[in-house]
Amino acid sequence: MYHEIQDFKADFFKALAHPLRISILEVLVKGDKNVNEIQTILGSEGSAVSQQLAILRSKNVVRGIKDGTSVIYTLTDPLIKDLLVVAKQIFDNHLVNAISMLENIKKQ
């Protein structure tokens, strides 16, 4: 069981391991969108967005719901929002530490 959880975590983080996929998730945190809406918000090519959505779908991070001729994408788990917030907080902590080190170096 332990290895299954570790494997799931590794696969999950691999699914997030692309800046465009993270950007897509940040858009979907604010609400469900179709490919064209995501593309417009991100200013990215539709094919690139579609490719990254396919990866996120294959890893069950997002799901697509058919709506007429469009597919509306949504997060599979609302906790993804919390994960993105925590990742930002970790980034901020690293930034604060780096700034503090630079200030200490300048004082020397």
PDB file of N, CA and C in Angstrom, residues 44-107:
ATOM      1  N   SER A  44      -2.258  31.705 -25.194  1.00  0.00           N
ATOM      2  CA  SER A  44      -1.483  30.579 -25.701  1.00  0.00           C
ATOM      3  C   SER A  44      -2.202  29.946 -26.883  1.00  0.00           C
ATOM      4  N   GLU A  45      -1.457  29.223 -27.693  1.00  0.00           N
ATOM      5  CA  GLU A  45      -2.046  28.536 -28.835  1.00  0.00           C
ATOM      6  C   GLU A  45      -2.992  27.434 -28.370  1.00  0.00           C
ATOM      7  N   GLY A  46      -4.079  27.274 -29.120  1.00  0.00           N
ATOM      8  CA  GLY A  46      -5.069  26.255 -28.774  1.00  0.00           C
ATOM      9  C   GLY A  46      -4.504  24.861 -28.775  1.00  0.00           C
ATOM     10  N   SER A  47      -3.602  24.556 -29.720  1.00  0.00           N
ATOM     11  CA  SER A  47      -3.045  23.205 -29.773  1.00  0.00           C
ATOM     12  C   SER A  47      -2.199  22.917 -28.532  1.00  0.00           C
ATOM     13  N   ALA A  48      -1.459  23.911 -28.057  1.00  0.00           N
ATOM     14  CA  ALA A  48      -0.639  23.717 -26.859  1.00  0.00           C
ATOM     15  C   ALA A  48      -1.532  23.490 -25.640  1.00  0.00           C
ATOM     16  N   VAL A  49      -2.591  24.287 -25.536  1.00  0.00           N
ATOM     17  CA  VAL A  49      -3.531  24.132 -24.421  1.00  0.00           C
ATOM     18  C   VAL A  49      -4.192  22.764 -24.488  1.00  0.00           C
ATOM     19  N   SER A  50      -4.626  22.366 -25.669  1.00  0.00           N
ATOM     20  CA  SER A  50      -5.277  21.058 -25.830  1.00  0.00           C
ATOM     21  C   SER A  50      -4.339  19.915 -25.451  1.00  0.00           C
ATOM     22  N   GLN A  51      -3.077  20.005 -25.862  1.00  0.00           N
ATOM     23  CA  GLN A  51      -2.107  18.957 -25.514  1.00  0.00           C
ATOM     24  C   GLN A  51      -1.942  18.842 -24.005  1.00  0.00           C
ATOM     25  N   GLN A  52      -1.830  19.988 -23.337  1.00  0.00           N
ATOM     26  CA  GLN A  52      -1.621  19.961 -21.889  1.00  0.00           C
ATOM     27  C   GLN A  52      -2.885  19.498 -21.157  1.00  0.00           C
ATOM     28  N   LEU A  53      -4.050  19.886 -21.664  1.00  0.00           N
ATOM     29  CA  LEU A  53      -5.299  19.402 -21.082  1.00  0.00           C
ATOM     30  C   LEU A  53      -5.411  17.889 -21.222  1.00  0.00           C
ATOM     31  N   ALA A  54      -4.964  17.350 -22.338  1.00  0.00           N
ATOM     32  CA  ALA A  54      -5.001  15.900 -22.540  1.00  0.00           C
ATOM     33  C   ALA A  54      -4.154  15.182 -21.496  1.00  0.00           C
ATOM     34  N   ILE A  55      -2.999  15.745 -21.182  1.00  0.00           N
ATOM     35  CA  ILE A  55      -2.140  15.148 -20.151  1.00  0.00           C
ATOM     36  C   ILE A  55      -2.819  15.236 -18.790  1.00  0.00           C
ATOM     37  N   LEU A  56      -3.374  16.403 -18.476  1.00  0.00           N
ATOM     38  CA  LEU A  56      -4.065  16.562 -17.190  1.00  0.00           C
ATOM     39  C   LEU A  56      -5.271  15.622 -17.083  1.00  0.00           C
ATOM     40  N   ARG A  57      -5.970  15.424 -18.199  1.00  0.00           N
ATOM     41  CA  ARG A  57      -7.109  14.492 -18.209  1.00  0.00           C
ATOM     42  C   ARG A  57      -6.629  13.062 -18.007  1.00  0.00           C
ATOM     43  N   SER A  58      -5.549  12.689 -18.688  1.00  0.00           N
ATOM     44  CA  SER A  58      -5.055  11.310 -18.591  1.00  0.00           C
ATOM     45  C   SER A  58      -4.602  10.975 -17.170  1.00  0.00           C
ATOM     46  N   LYS A  59      -4.193  11.982 -16.435  1.00  0.00           N
ATOM     47  CA  LYS A  59      -3.759  11.779 -15.043  1.00  0.00           C
ATOM     48  C   LYS A  59      -4.887  12.067 -14.046  1.00  0.00           C
ATOM     49  N   ASN A  60      -6.094  12.298 -14.573  1.00  0.00           N
ATOM     50  CA  ASN A  60      -7.281  12.516 -13.752  1.00  0.00           C
ATOM     51  C   ASN A  60      -7.177  13.757 -12.858  1.00  0.00           C
ATOM     52  N   VAL A  61      -6.498  14.783 -13.352  1.00  0.00           N
ATOM     53  CA  VAL A  61      -6.391  16.046 -12.622  1.00  0.00           C
ATOM     54  C   VAL A  61      -7.535  16.972 -13.028  1.00  0.00           C
ATOM     55  N   VAL A  62      -7.929  16.896 -14.305  1.00  0.00           N
ATOM     56  CA  VAL A  62      -9.103  17.622 -14.794  1.00  0.00           C
ATOM     57  C   VAL A  62     -10.000  16.633 -15.522  1.00  0.00           C
ATOM     58  N   ARG A  63     -11.241  17.038 -15.721  1.00  0.00           N
ATOM     59  CA  ARG A  63     -12.142  16.228 -16.536  1.00  0.00           C
ATOM     60  C   ARG A  63     -12.876  17.154 -17.485  1.00  0.00           C
ATOM     61  N   GLY A  64     -13.228  16.604 -18.618  1.00  0.00           N
ATOM     62  CA  GLY A  64     -13.979  17.349 -19.614  1.00  0.00           C
ATOM     63  C   GLY A  64     -15.416  16.881 -19.659  1.00  0.00           C
ATOM     64  N   ILE A  65     -16.319  17.845 -19.696  1.00  0.00           N
ATOM     65  CA  ILE A  65     -17.747  17.543 -19.762  1.00  0.00           C
ATOM     66  C   ILE A  65     -18.277  18.131 -21.061  1.00  0.00           C
ATOM     67  N   LYS A  66     -18.842  17.273 -21.901  1.00  0.00           N
ATOM     68  CA  LYS A  66     -19.361  17.708 -23.196  1.00  0.00           C
ATOM     69  C   LYS A  66     -20.547  18.641 -22.980  1.00  0.00           C
ATOM     70  N   ASP A  67     -20.493  19.791 -23.686  1.00  0.00           N
ATOM     71  CA  ASP A  67     -21.568  20.786 -23.635  1.00  0.00           C
ATOM     72  C   ASP A  67     -21.828  21.248 -25.068  1.00  0.00           C
ATOM     73  N   GLY A  68     -22.724  20.556 -25.747  1.00  0.00           N
ATOM     74  CA  GLY A  68     -22.963  20.852 -27.155  1.00  0.00           C
ATOM     75  C   GLY A  68     -21.741  20.477 -27.961  1.00  0.00           C
ATOM     76  N   THR A  69     -21.167  21.455 -28.662  1.00  0.00           N
ATOM     77  CA  THR A  69     -19.966  21.197 -29.455  1.00  0.00           C
ATOM     78  C   THR A  69     -18.689  21.486 -28.680  1.00  0.00           C
ATOM     79  N   SER A  70     -18.822  21.999 -27.469  1.00  0.00           N
ATOM     80  CA  SER A  70     -17.662  22.330 -26.643  1.00  0.00           C
ATOM     81  C   SER A  70     -17.456  21.290 -25.549  1.00  0.00           C
ATOM     82  N   VAL A  71     -16.272  21.303 -25.005  1.00  0.00           N
ATOM     83  CA  VAL A  71     -15.960  20.517 -23.815  1.00  0.00           C
ATOM     84  C   VAL A  71     -15.574  21.512 -22.735  1.00  0.00           C
ATOM     85  N   ILE A  72     -16.260  21.427 -21.613  1.00  0.00           N
ATOM     86  CA  ILE A  72     -15.978  22.298 -20.475  1.00  0.00           C
ATOM     87  C   ILE A  72     -15.072  21.532 -19.518  1.00  0.00           C
ATOM     88  N   TYR A  73     -13.956  22.156 -19.164  1.00  0.00           N
ATOM     89  CA  TYR A  73     -12.984  21.518 -18.276  1.00  0.00           C
ATOM     90  C   TYR A  73     -13.161  21.998 -16.846  1.00  0.00           C
ATOM     91  N   THR A  74     -12.998  21.058 -15.929  1.00  0.00           N
ATOM     92  CA  THR A  74     -13.133  21.338 -14.511  1.00  0.00           C
ATOM     93  C   THR A  74     -12.085  20.540 -13.742  1.00  0.00           C
ATOM     94  N   LEU A  75     -11.729  21.018 -12.568  1.00  0.00           N
ATOM     95  CA  LEU A  75     -10.806  20.283 -11.698  1.00  0.00           C
ATOM     96  C   LEU A  75     -11.516  19.054 -11.146  1.00  0.00           C
ATOM     97  N   THR A  76     -10.803  17.955 -11.033  1.00  0.00           N
ATOM     98  CA  THR A  76     -11.410  16.747 -10.469  1.00  0.00           C
ATOM     99  C   THR A  76     -11.487  16.807  -8.948  1.00  0.00           C
ATOM    100  N   ASP A  77     -10.671  17.645  -8.348  1.00  0.00           N
ATOM    101  CA  ASP A  77     -10.645  17.733  -6.886  1.00  0.00           C
ATOM    102  C   ASP A  77     -10.407  19.191  -6.474  1.00  0.00           C
ATOM    103  N   PRO A  78     -11.294  19.750  -5.659  1.00  0.00           N
ATOM    104  CA  PRO A  78     -11.119  21.144  -5.248  1.00  0.00           C
ATOM    105  C   PRO A  78      -9.861  21.383  -4.412  1.00  0.00           C
ATOM    106  N   LEU A  79      -9.264  20.336  -3.865  1.00  0.00           N
ATOM    107  CA  LEU A  79      -8.037  20.491  -3.084  1.00  0.00           C
ATOM    108  C   LEU A  79      -6.848  20.918  -3.939  1.00  0.00           C
ATOM    109  N   ILE A  80      -6.968  20.785  -5.260  1.00  0.00           N
ATOM    110  CA  ILE A  80      -5.900  21.253  -6.151  1.00  0.00           C
ATOM    111  C   ILE A  80      -5.674  22.746  -5.933  1.00  0.00           C
ATOM    112  N   LYS A  81      -6.742  23.489  -5.671  1.00  0.00           N
ATOM    113  CA  LYS A  81      -6.603  24.924  -5.379  1.00  0.00           C
ATOM    114  C   LYS A  81      -5.702  25.115  -4.164  1.00  0.00           C
ATOM    115  N   ASP A  82      -5.940  24.348  -3.111  1.00  0.00           N
ATOM    116  CA  ASP A  82      -5.121  24.457  -1.901  1.00  0.00           C
ATOM    117  C   ASP A  82      -3.668  24.108  -2.182  1.00  0.00           C
ATOM    118  N   LEU A  83      -3.446  23.099  -3.009  1.00  0.00           N
ATOM    119  CA  LEU A  83      -2.086  22.707  -3.367  1.00  0.00           C
ATOM    120  C   LEU A  83      -1.360  23.846  -4.070  1.00  0.00           C
ATOM    121  N   LEU A  84      -2.049  24.526  -4.986  1.00  0.00           N
ATOM    122  CA  LEU A  84      -1.441  25.651  -5.693  1.00  0.00           C
ATOM    123  C   LEU A  84      -1.140  26.813  -4.745  1.00  0.00           C
ATOM    124  N   VAL A  85      -2.010  27.039  -3.775  1.00  0.00           N
ATOM    125  CA  VAL A  85      -1.786  28.091  -2.779  1.00  0.00           C
ATOM    126  C   VAL A  85      -0.566  27.747  -1.932  1.00  0.00           C
ATOM    127  N   VAL A  86      -0.466  26.496  -1.500  1.00  0.00           N
ATOM    128  CA  VAL A  86       0.680  26.074  -0.690  1.00  0.00           C
ATOM    129  C   VAL A  86       1.979  26.189  -1.497  1.00  0.00           C
ATOM    130  N   ALA A  87       1.948  25.805  -2.770  1.00  0.00           N
ATOM    131  CA  ALA A  87       3.141  25.928  -3.617  1.00  0.00           C
ATOM    132  C   ALA A  87       3.582  27.383  -3.711  1.00  0.00           C
ATOM    133  N   LYS A  88       2.633  28.300  -3.833  1.00  0.00           N
ATOM    134  CA  LYS A  88       2.943  29.744  -3.873  1.00  0.00           C
ATOM    135  C   LYS A  88       3.553  30.193  -2.548  1.00  0.00           C
ATOM    136  N   GLN A  89       3.028  29.699  -1.434  1.00  0.00           N
ATOM    137  CA  GLN A  89       3.569  30.052  -0.120  1.00  0.00           C
ATOM    138  C   GLN A  89       5.004  29.545   0.039  1.00  0.00           C
ATOM    139  N   ILE A  90       5.269  28.340  -0.464  1.00  0.00           N
ATOM    140  CA  ILE A  90       6.627  27.790  -0.416  1.00  0.00           C
ATOM    141  C   ILE A  90       7.565  28.660  -1.252  1.00  0.00           C
ATOM    142  N   PHE A  91       7.096  29.063  -2.442  1.00  0.00           N
ATOM    143  CA  PHE A  91       7.885  29.966  -3.292  1.00  0.00           C
ATOM    144  C   PHE A  91       8.182  31.262  -2.544  1.00  0.00           C
ATOM    145  N   ASP A  92       7.162  31.842  -1.919  1.00  0.00           N
ATOM    146  CA  ASP A  92       7.345  33.085  -1.166  1.00  0.00           C
ATOM    147  C   ASP A  92       8.367  32.903  -0.046  1.00  0.00           C
ATOM    148  N   ASN A  93       8.313  31.776   0.665  1.00  0.00           N
ATOM    149  CA  ASN A  93       9.274  31.500   1.732  1.00  0.00           C
ATOM    150  C   ASN A  93      10.695  31.436   1.191  1.00  0.00           C
ATOM    151  N   HIS A  94      10.869  30.775   0.056  1.00  0.00           N
ATOM    152  CA  HIS A  94      12.196  30.692  -0.556  1.00  0.00           C
ATOM    153  C   HIS A  94      12.676  32.077  -0.979  1.00  0.00           C
ATOM    154  N   LEU A  95      11.773  32.874  -1.498  1.00  0.00           N
ATOM    155  CA  LEU A  95      12.122  34.229  -1.920  1.00  0.00           C
ATOM    156  C   LEU A  95      12.538  35.080  -0.725  1.00  0.00           C
ATOM    157  N   VAL A  96      11.793  34.987   0.363  1.00  0.00           N
ATOM    158  CA  VAL A  96      12.128  35.736   1.575  1.00  0.00           C
ATOM    159  C   VAL A  96      13.502  35.321   2.086  1.00  0.00           C
ATOM    160  N   ASN A  97      13.779  34.017   2.074  1.00  0.00           N
ATOM    161  CA  ASN A  97      15.089  33.530   2.527  1.00  0.00           C
ATOM    162  C   ASN A  97      16.210  34.049   1.632  1.00  0.00           C
ATOM    163  N   ALA A  98      15.976  34.054   0.328  1.00  0.00           N
ATOM    164  CA  ALA A  98      16.999  34.536  -0.611  1.00  0.00           C
ATOM    165  C   ALA A  98      17.255  36.024  -0.410  1.00  0.00           C
ATOM    166  N   ILE A  99      16.206  36.802  -0.223  1.00  0.00           N
ATOM    167  CA  ILE A  99      16.348  38.239   0.014  1.00  0.00           C
ATOM    168  C   ILE A  99      17.110  38.488   1.310  1.00  0.00           C
ATOM    169  N   SER A 100      16.786  37.725   2.328  1.00  0.00           N
ATOM    170  CA  SER A 100      17.460  37.864   3.620  1.00  0.00           C
ATOM    171  C   SER A 100      18.951  37.559   3.485  1.00  0.00           C
ATOM    172  N   MET A 101      19.295  36.505   2.744  1.00  0.00           N
ATOM    173  CA  MET A 101      20.711  36.172   2.536  1.00  0.00           C
ATOM    174  C   MET A 101      21.421  37.288   1.783  1.00  0.00           C
ATOM    175  N   LEU A 102      20.789  37.841   0.763  1.00  0.00           N
ATOM    176  CA  LEU A 102      21.396  38.938   0.003  1.00  0.00           C
ATOM    177  C   LEU A 102      21.625  40.160   0.885  1.00  0.00           C
ATOM    178  N   GLU A 103      20.659  40.468   1.739  1.00  0.00           N
ATOM    179  CA  GLU A 103      20.818  41.610   2.643  1.00  0.00           C
ATOM    180  C   GLU A 103      21.974  41.387   3.604  1.00  0.00           C
ATOM    181  N   ASN A 104      22.137  40.159   4.089  1.00  0.00           N
ATOM    182  CA  ASN A 104      23.255  39.830   4.983  1.00  0.00           C
ATOM    183  C   ASN A 104      24.584  39.955   4.252  1.00  0.00           C
ATOM    184  N   ILE A 105      24.632  39.537   3.006  1.00  0.00           N
ATOM    185  CA  ILE A 105      25.859  39.637   2.216  1.00  0.00           C
ATOM    186  C   ILE A 105      26.222  41.109   1.993  1.00  0.00           C
ATOM    187  N   LYS A 106      25.231  41.943   1.705  1.00  0.00           N
ATOM    188  CA  LYS A 106      25.495  43.366   1.469  1.00  0.00           C
ATOM    189  C   LYS A 106      26.018  44.066   2.715  1.00  0.00           C
ATOM    190  N   LYS A 107      25.631  43.595   3.888  1.00  0.00           N
ATOM    191  CA  LYS A 107      26.074  44.203   5.149  1.00  0.00           C
ATOM    192  C   LYS A 107      27.523  43.879   5.455  1.00  0.00           C
TER     193      LYS A 107
END
